Each structure stands twice: as C-alpha cells, then as structure tokens.
Amino acid sequence: GAVVSQHPSRVICKSGTSVKIECRSLDFQATTMFWYRQFPKKSLMLMATSNEGSKATYEQGVEKDKFLINHASLTLSTLTVTSAHPEDSSFYICSAPGESSGNTIYFGEGSWLTVV
Amino acid sequence: GENVEQHPSTLSVQEGDSAVIKCTYSDSASNYFPWYKQELGKRPQLIIDIRSNVGEKKDQRIAVTLNKTAKHFSLHITETQPEDSAVYFCAATLYNTDKLIFGTGTRLQVFP
C-alpha cells in the first residue's frame, strides 16, 4: 500500500532557531498534503494544506510566517518551524490522500519537536 | 467550517464488554467519516470508515453507524480486549476535499 514517510522522527532545537520537517509520499504522487499538530493528550489539529506548485492554505489562527510550508514536488512537502519557542514543542504529523479515488488517507510517522 | 465533537473523553470497560463512542459533526456536506486508533507517539491507524451513502458498516468486532439526518456517527466495539486500549479519534472529511477534521478523542481502557 501507499506509504508516507516523515523525517526526522524526533528533533530537539534551541529557542530561536528553525527546524525543517519533511513529508514524502514514497510510491505515489501527492498534489496535496496536510500538516497537523498534536499536543500531548490532545487531538490532531489541522494546521495547513500543502499544495504542489502553489501557496499553502493555512487554517485560522495558524501563523503562516512562522510555519513555512513548501511543496516543491509531487512527492515532498516540508514544514519549517521558524524562530521556534518552547510552546511550539509538539507532535507534527503529515498526511496525503492516495492517488486512487475513495478518500484513502495516509499518515506519516510523525515528528516530535522539542524546543529547549 | 466543520466542527466534530466526540464523547466520552474517557471510557473504561471490563474485558468482554462493549464500548461505544459517539461523534457529531456540523457540516452536512461532509461525506466521509473514518475512525482512528492511536497509540502514544504513533501515527493514527484507520480501523474503520463509513461514507455518507451507507448507514452501517461492520468489520469483525468493530462497527460504525451513521445518521446523516442527525449528523452523528458512532463506533461500536464488541467483546473488548485489553489490546483495544488506546485513544480513538473520529474524523470527518469536508466535501470534495481530503481535509480531515478530528474529534477530541476518547481514551479507552479495557480492564482484564
């Protein structure tokens, strides 16, 4: 079946620095990918829709200048957390719909970000 | 936009009993309703889903029912086992998109 791979699985960064998380569709093309954030013991909150070849669409309340999304190819979307702060520490996870019809949605493994 | 509510937030049952988790959604245009099981630090795992043209779907011990008129759907787990213990999320997809809106989650504990 389709696989979505996310990297890194865990990252620790210092306050004020930026960190990039990659989401790749390994055996299918994804013109659209989605980025979610999940705080401990909370639900997955949609942050933005990543669109190949165009600007990302951000959900209300998500700072587009802080969470930079780039979808430069049909198999890769990146999320860059800029000027990270401890409150940005969270589990970030991406998803991509499969190429066939039917709403099958594949999730990456997720990335734990800790800002110290 | 779509809003999905989920109840209860925690659920404890004895092994062998049934567990029911309920969700309501706000956007009548939503047409796809998956249920996910998530273990700590892992990606959500799809356990069952239902589309808006179906009222009920069953897969062994797991079933989902959908009431489009009332805009609610439920997950039913029968003959629960300790390994069913996890956090379960319902979700709804906005019409003609793959954008999932998740419920708040239910922590299910199955005691031996």
CSV table of C-alpha atoms in Angstrom, one decimal:
chain,number,residue,atom,x,y,z
A,1,GLY,CA,0.0,0.0,0.0
A,2,ALA,CA,0.9,3.6,-0.2
A,3,VAL,CA,3.5,4.9,2.2
A,4,VAL,CA,4.1,8.4,3.6
A,5,SER,CA,7.4,8.9,5.3
A,6,GLN,CA,8.2,11.7,7.6
A,7,HIS,CA,11.6,12.9,8.8
A,8,PRO,CA,13.0,13.4,11.4
A,9,SER,CA,11.1,11.4,13.8
A,10,ARG,CA,12.5,13.3,16.7
A,11,VAL,CA,14.3,16.7,16.9
A,12,ILE,CA,15.5,18.9,19.6
A,13,CYS,CA,16.3,22.5,18.8
A,14,LYS,CA,17.2,25.7,20.7
A,15,SER,CA,14.8,28.6,21.1
A,16,GLY,CA,15.0,31.0,18.3
A,17,THR,CA,16.3,28.5,15.7
A,18,SER,CA,14.4,27.0,12.8
A,19,VAL,CA,13.7,23.3,12.1
A,20,LYS,CA,12.5,21.6,9.0
A,21,ILE,CA,10.3,18.5,8.8
A,22,GLU,CA,9.9,16.6,5.6
A,23,CYS,CA,7.0,14.6,4.4
A,24,ARG,CA,7.4,12.3,1.4
A,25,SER,CA,5.0,10.1,-0.5
A,26,LEU,CA,7.2,7.2,-1.3
A,27,ASP,CA,5.3,5.3,-4.1
A,28,PHE,CA,2.6,7.7,-5.2
A,29,GLN,CA,2.2,11.4,-6.2
A,30,ALA,CA,0.5,13.8,-3.8
A,31,THR,CA,-0.5,17.2,-5.2
A,32,THR,CA,-2.0,17.9,-1.8
A,33,MET,CA,-0.6,17.1,1.7
A,34,PHE,CA,-1.9,18.1,5.1
A,35,TRP,CA,0.0,19.2,8.2
A,36,TYR,CA,-1.3,18.5,11.7
A,37,ARG,CA,-0.1,19.4,15.2
A,38,GLN,CA,-0.9,17.3,18.2
A,39,PHE,CA,-0.2,18.4,21.8
A,40,PRO,CA,0.1,15.8,24.5
A,41,LYS,CA,-3.2,14.2,25.2
A,42,LYS,CA,-5.0,16.3,22.7
A,43,SER,CA,-6.4,15.8,19.3
A,44,LEU,CA,-4.9,16.4,15.9
A,45,MET,CA,-5.4,19.9,14.8
A,46,LEU,CA,-5.1,20.7,11.1
A,47,MET,CA,-2.6,23.5,10.5
A,48,ALA,CA,-2.5,23.8,6.8
A,49,THR,CA,-3.0,22.3,3.4
A,50,SER,CA,0.2,22.0,1.3
A,51,ASN,CA,-0.4,22.4,-2.4
A,52,GLU,CA,2.1,21.4,-5.0
A,53,GLY,CA,3.3,24.3,-7.0
A,54,SER,CA,1.3,26.9,-5.2
A,55,LYS,CA,1.0,28.5,-1.8
A,56,ALA,CA,-0.2,26.6,1.2
A,57,THR,CA,-3.6,27.2,2.7
A,58,TYR,CA,-3.5,27.9,6.4
A,59,GLU,CA,-6.2,27.2,9.0
A,60,GLN,CA,-7.5,30.1,11.0
A,61,GLY,CA,-5.1,31.0,13.8
A,62,VAL,CA,-2.0,29.4,12.3
A,63,GLU,CA,0.8,31.9,11.6
A,64,LYS,CA,1.9,31.4,8.0
A,65,ASP,CA,5.2,33.3,8.6
A,66,LYS,CA,6.1,31.0,11.5
A,67,PHE,CA,5.1,27.7,9.9
A,68,LEU,CA,6.5,27.8,6.4
A,69,ILE,CA,5.3,25.2,4.1
A,70,ASN,CA,6.9,24.3,0.7
A,71,HIS,CA,5.5,21.7,-1.7
A,72,ALA,CA,8.1,21.9,-4.5
A,73,SER,CA,7.5,18.4,-5.9
A,74,LEU,CA,4.7,15.9,-6.2
A,75,THR,CA,6.3,13.7,-3.5
A,76,LEU,CA,7.7,16.2,-1.0
A,77,SER,CA,6.2,18.7,1.4
A,78,THR,CA,8.3,20.5,4.0
A,79,LEU,CA,7.2,22.3,7.2
A,80,THR,CA,9.7,24.7,8.7
A,81,VAL,CA,9.1,26.0,12.2
A,82,THR,CA,10.8,29.3,12.3
A,83,SER,CA,12.1,31.1,15.4
A,84,ALA,CA,11.0,28.1,17.5
A,85,HIS,CA,9.8,28.6,21.1
A,86,PRO,CA,9.2,26.1,23.8
A,87,GLU,CA,5.4,26.4,23.2
A,88,ASP,CA,6.0,25.0,19.7
A,89,SER,CA,7.1,21.7,21.2
A,90,SER,CA,4.6,19.2,19.8
A,91,PHE,CA,4.0,16.2,17.6
A,92,TYR,CA,3.7,17.2,14.0
A,93,ILE,CA,2.3,14.8,11.5
A,94,CYS,CA,1.5,15.0,7.8
A,95,SER,CA,-1.0,13.1,5.6
A,96,ALA,CA,-1.6,12.7,2.0
A,97,PRO,CA,-4.5,11.3,0.0
A,98,GLY,CA,-3.9,8.3,-2.2
A,99,GLU,CA,-4.0,8.6,-5.9
A,100,SER,CA,-7.0,6.4,-6.4
A,101,SER,CA,-10.4,7.6,-5.6
A,102,GLY,CA,-12.1,6.8,-2.3
A,103,ASN,CA,-10.6,9.1,0.3
A,104,THR,CA,-7.9,6.8,1.5
A,105,ILE,CA,-5.6,9.0,3.5
A,106,TYR,CA,-2.1,8.0,4.5
A,107,PHE,CA,-0.3,9.4,7.5
A,108,GLY,CA,3.4,9.9,8.1
A,109,GLU,CA,5.1,8.5,11.2
A,110,GLY,CA,5.0,11.9,12.9
A,111,SER,CA,7.8,14.1,14.2
A,112,TRP,CA,8.3,15.0,17.8
A,113,LEU,CA,9.7,18.5,18.2
A,114,THR,CA,11.2,19.7,21.4
A,115,VAL,CA,12.3,23.3,21.7
A,116,VAL,CA,14.6,24.0,24.6
B,1,GLY,CA,-16.2,25.3,8.9
B,2,GLU,CA,-16.6,21.7,10.0
B,3,ASN,CA,-16.7,21.0,13.8
B,4,VAL,CA,-16.6,17.5,15.2
B,5,GLU,CA,-17.5,16.7,18.8
B,6,GLN,CA,-16.7,13.4,20.4
B,7,HIS,CA,-17.9,11.7,23.6
B,8,PRO,CA,-16.9,10.4,26.0
B,9,SER,CA,-13.4,11.7,26.6
B,10,THR,CA,-12.6,8.6,28.7
B,11,LEU,CA,-14.2,5.2,28.7
B,12,SER,CA,-13.4,2.3,31.0
B,13,VAL,CA,-14.9,-1.2,30.3
B,14,GLN,CA,-14.4,-4.7,31.5
B,15,GLU,CA,-12.8,-7.1,29.1
B,16,GLY,CA,-15.6,-8.7,27.0
B,17,ASP,CA,-18.0,-5.8,27.4
B,18,SER,CA,-18.9,-3.5,24.5
B,19,ALA,CA,-17.7,0.1,24.1
B,20,VAL,CA,-19.5,2.8,22.2
B,21,ILE,CA,-18.0,6.2,21.2
B,22,LYS,CA,-20.1,8.9,19.6
B,23,CYS,CA,-19.4,11.8,17.4
B,24,THR,CA,-21.4,14.6,15.9
B,25,TYR,CA,-20.4,16.9,13.0
B,26,SER,CA,-21.7,20.2,11.9
B,27,ASP,CA,-21.3,20.3,8.1
B,28,SER,CA,-24.0,18.4,6.3
B,29,ALA,CA,-21.8,18.3,3.2
B,30,SER,CA,-19.2,16.0,4.9
B,31,ASN,CA,-19.3,12.6,3.2
B,32,TYR,CA,-16.6,10.5,4.7
B,33,PHE,CA,-16.2,9.5,8.3
B,34,PRO,CA,-13.1,7.5,9.4
B,35,TRP,CA,-12.2,6.2,12.9
B,36,TYR,CA,-8.7,6.0,14.0
B,37,LYS,CA,-6.8,4.3,16.8
B,38,GLN,CA,-3.7,6.0,18.0
B,39,GLU,CA,-1.1,4.8,20.4
B,40,LEU,CA,1.2,7.2,22.1
B,41,GLY,CA,3.7,8.8,19.8
B,42,LYS,CA,2.4,6.9,16.8
B,43,ARG,CA,0.5,7.8,13.7
B,44,PRO,CA,-3.2,7.3,13.7
B,45,GLN,CA,-4.3,3.9,12.4
B,46,LEU,CA,-7.5,3.6,10.4
B,47,ILE,CA,-9.7,1.0,11.9
B,48,ILE,CA,-13.0,1.5,10.0
B,49,ASP,CA,-14.6,4.2,7.9
B,50,ILE,CA,-18.0,4.9,6.5
B,51,ARG,CA,-19.3,7.0,3.6
B,52,SER,CA,-22.4,9.1,3.6
B,53,ASN,CA,-24.3,6.7,1.3
B,54,VAL,CA,-24.2,3.9,3.9
B,55,GLY,CA,-25.9,3.7,7.3
B,56,GLU,CA,-23.8,1.0,8.9
B,57,LYS,CA,-20.6,-0.9,8.3
B,58,LYS,CA,-19.1,-3.8,10.3
B,59,ASP,CA,-15.7,-5.4,10.4
B,60,GLN,CA,-15.5,-8.3,12.8
B,61,ARG,CA,-15.7,-6.8,16.3
B,62,ILE,CA,-15.9,-3.2,15.1
B,63,ALA,CA,-18.9,-1.5,13.6
B,64,VAL,CA,-19.8,2.1,12.7
B,65,THR,CA,-23.2,3.6,12.3
B,66,LEU,CA,-24.1,6.9,10.6
B,67,ASN,CA,-27.2,9.0,10.9
B,68,LYS,CA,-26.9,11.7,8.3
B,69,THR,CA,-30.1,13.4,9.4
B,70,ALA,CA,-28.9,13.9,12.9
B,71,LYS,CA,-25.3,14.3,11.8
B,72,HIS,CA,-23.9,11.8,14.1
B,73,PHE,CA,-21.9,8.6,13.8
B,74,SER,CA,-20.8,6.1,16.4
B,75,LEU,CA,-18.1,3.4,16.8
B,76,HIS,CA,-19.1,0.2,18.4
B,77,ILE,CA,-16.5,-2.3,19.7
B,78,THR,CA,-17.8,-5.6,20.9
B,79,GLU,CA,-16.1,-8.3,23.0
B,80,THR,CA,-13.4,-5.8,24.0
B,81,GLN,CA,-9.9,-7.0,24.8
B,82,PRO,CA,-7.1,-5.3,26.7
B,83,GLU,CA,-5.2,-4.6,23.4
B,84,ASP,CA,-8.1,-2.4,22.4
B,85,SER,CA,-6.9,0.1,25.0
B,86,ALA,CA,-5.8,3.2,23.1
B,87,VAL,CA,-7.0,6.6,22.1
B,88,TYR,CA,-9.7,6.6,19.4
B,89,PHE,CA,-10.5,9.6,17.2
B,90,CYS,CA,-13.4,10.1,14.9
B,91,ALA,CA,-13.0,12.4,11.9
B,92,ALA,CA,-15.0,13.9,9.1
B,93,THR,CA,-13.9,15.0,5.7
B,94,LEU,CA,-15.1,18.2,4.2
B,95,TYR,CA,-17.0,17.6,0.9
B,96,ASN,CA,-14.7,17.2,-2.1
B,97,THR,CA,-11.5,17.6,-0.1
B,98,ASP,CA,-9.3,15.2,1.8
B,99,LYS,CA,-9.1,17.6,4.8
B,100,LEU,CA,-9.8,15.7,7.9
B,101,ILE,CA,-11.3,17.4,10.9
B,102,PHE,CA,-10.8,15.3,14.0
B,103,GLY,CA,-12.9,14.8,17.1
B,104,THR,CA,-11.4,15.4,20.5
B,105,GLY,CA,-10.5,11.8,21.2
B,106,THR,CA,-11.6,9.1,23.6
B,107,ARG,CA,-9.2,7.2,25.8
B,108,LEU,CA,-10.5,3.7,26.0
B,109,GLN,CA,-9.3,1.4,28.8
B,110,VAL,CA,-10.2,-2.2,28.8
B,111,PHE,CA,-9.6,-3.9,32.1
B,112,PRO,CA,-8.8,-7.7,32.3
